[in-house]
Amino acid sequence: MIESFEGGMQSIRMNYCLPCPQPEEIMGFIPHSDAVARSHHPPEVNEMEGLQVKKDGIWPVSSLITEQTPAAYTRIGVQEFFKAFFARKLQGKSYLDDLRI
């Protein structure tokens, strides 16, 4: 992981959301894209440990990309991603839609 961040810009933003006193009332989050390389989700916030990412019933893991299951997105560098991500207008469309192969 260290090699992934060598020579790059680093920043940090922290948000802490207290557990809901009425968890049965929680509807969930709308789908969204985070512009982060690492995200920490303490286990006391929900029953699942860590962030769970699922799209169309598939768990996208880069080490599972093979000829039979090719990549679904274009691979780009972090600098290129952030430049394009923050230059976009909010038009109700995820930047990830532009990266789909």
GROMACS .gro file of C-alpha atoms in nm:
model
  101
    1MET     CA    1   0.000   0.000   0.000
    2ILE     CA    2   0.289   0.237   0.071
    3GLU     CA    3   0.399   0.228  -0.294
    4SER     CA    4   0.052   0.343  -0.402
    5PHE     CA    5   0.094   0.673  -0.218
    6GLU     CA    6   0.463   0.753  -0.280
    7GLY     CA    7   0.520   1.099  -0.424
    8GLY     CA    8   0.150   1.185  -0.417
    9MET     CA    9  -0.058   1.450  -0.249
   10GLN     CA   10  -0.203   1.350   0.086
   11SER     CA   11  -0.503   1.493   0.266
   12ILE     CA   12  -0.742   1.376   0.532
   13ARG     CA   13  -1.106   1.442   0.612
   14MET     CA   14  -1.287   1.278   0.899
   15ASN     CA   15  -1.659   1.251   0.958
   16TYR     CA   16  -1.805   1.075   1.258
   17CYS     CA   17  -2.171   0.989   1.265
   18LEU     CA   18  -2.310   0.880   1.598
   19PRO     CA   19  -2.504   0.553   1.594
   20CYS     CA   20  -2.874   0.616   1.541
   21PRO     CA   21  -3.077   0.582   1.864
   22GLN     CA   22  -3.355   0.424   1.653
   23PRO     CA   23  -3.174   0.193   1.405
   24GLU     CA   24  -3.503   0.037   1.296
   25GLU     CA   25  -3.589   0.375   1.138
   26ILE     CA   26  -3.279   0.385   0.915
   27MET     CA   27  -3.357   0.364   0.546
   28GLY     CA   28  -2.995   0.344   0.424
   29PHE     CA   29  -2.776   0.559   0.204
   30ILE     CA   30  -2.840   0.643  -0.157
   31PRO     CA   31  -2.570   0.508  -0.394
   32HIS     CA   32  -2.277   0.749  -0.413
   33SER     CA   33  -1.910   0.771  -0.506
   34ASP     CA   34  -1.639   0.860  -0.256
   35ALA     CA   35  -1.319   1.018  -0.383
   36VAL     CA   36  -1.095   0.834  -0.136
   37ALA     CA   37  -0.832   0.566  -0.138
   38ARG     CA   38  -0.893   0.453   0.219
   39SER     CA   39  -1.203   0.464   0.430
   40HIS     CA   40  -1.238   0.357   0.794
   41HIS     CA   41  -1.574   0.235   0.919
   42PRO     CA   42  -1.575   0.143   1.288
   43PRO     CA   43  -1.767  -0.178   1.365
   44GLU     CA   44  -1.981  -0.010   1.630
   45VAL     CA   45  -2.155   0.195   1.358
   46ASN     CA   46  -2.320  -0.106   1.195
   47GLU     CA   47  -2.320  -0.485   1.212
   48MET     CA   48  -2.090  -0.523   0.910
   49GLU     CA   49  -1.721  -0.471   0.968
   50GLY     CA   50  -1.581  -0.229   0.709
   51LEU     CA   51  -1.733  -0.085   0.396
   52GLN     CA   52  -1.926  -0.328   0.179
   53VAL     CA   53  -1.925  -0.247  -0.193
   54LYS     CA   54  -2.159  -0.431  -0.426
   55LYS     CA   55  -2.280  -0.354  -0.780
   56ASP     CA   56  -2.543  -0.564  -0.956
   57GLY     CA   57  -2.483  -0.849  -0.713
   58ILE     CA   58  -2.107  -0.857  -0.785
   59TRP     CA   59  -1.827  -0.771  -0.544
   60PRO     CA   60  -1.566  -0.588  -0.758
   61VAL     CA   61  -1.219  -0.700  -0.653
   62SER     CA   62  -0.929  -0.614  -0.888
   63SER     CA   63  -0.744  -0.938  -0.814
   64LEU     CA   64  -1.039  -1.130  -0.959
   65ILE     CA   65  -1.013  -0.972  -1.306
   66THR     CA   66  -0.942  -1.244  -1.562
   67GLU     CA   67  -1.007  -1.310  -1.930
   68GLN     CA   68  -1.339  -1.466  -1.831
   69THR     CA   69  -1.430  -1.171  -1.604
   70PRO     CA   70  -1.270  -0.860  -1.760
   71ALA     CA   71  -1.247  -0.517  -1.599
   72ALA     CA   72  -1.563  -0.309  -1.619
   73TYR     CA   73  -1.389   0.029  -1.573
   74THR     CA   74  -1.098   0.216  -1.730
   75ARG     CA   75  -0.788   0.220  -1.511
   76ILE     CA   76  -0.658   0.574  -1.444
   77GLY     CA   77  -0.412   0.733  -1.205
   78VAL     CA   78  -0.515   0.910  -0.886
   79GLN     CA   79  -0.409   1.253  -1.012
   80GLU     CA   80  -0.612   1.213  -1.333
   81PHE     CA   81  -0.911   1.086  -1.133
   82PHE     CA   82  -0.913   1.380  -0.891
   83LYS     CA   83  -0.861   1.636  -1.167
   84ALA     CA   84  -1.160   1.507  -1.364
   85PHE     CA   85  -1.372   1.432  -1.055
   86PHE     CA   86  -1.349   1.786  -0.918
   87ALA     CA   87  -1.382   1.951  -1.262
   88ARG     CA   88  -1.721   1.787  -1.326
   89LYS     CA   89  -2.054   1.960  -1.294
   90LEU     CA   90  -2.307   1.786  -1.073
   91GLN     CA   91  -2.551   1.653  -1.328
   92GLY     CA   92  -2.694   1.357  -1.139
   93LYS     CA   93  -2.445   1.121  -1.303
   94SER     CA   94  -2.154   0.953  -1.130
   95TYR     CA   95  -1.802   1.009  -1.265
   96LEU     CA   96  -1.774   0.629  -1.258
   97ASP     CA   97  -2.026   0.620  -1.544
   98ASP     CA   98  -1.764   0.795  -1.759
   99LEU     CA   99  -1.504   0.531  -1.669
  100ARG     CA  100  -1.713   0.230  -1.767
  101ILE     CA  101  -1.559   0.020  -2.044
   0.00000   0.00000   0.00000
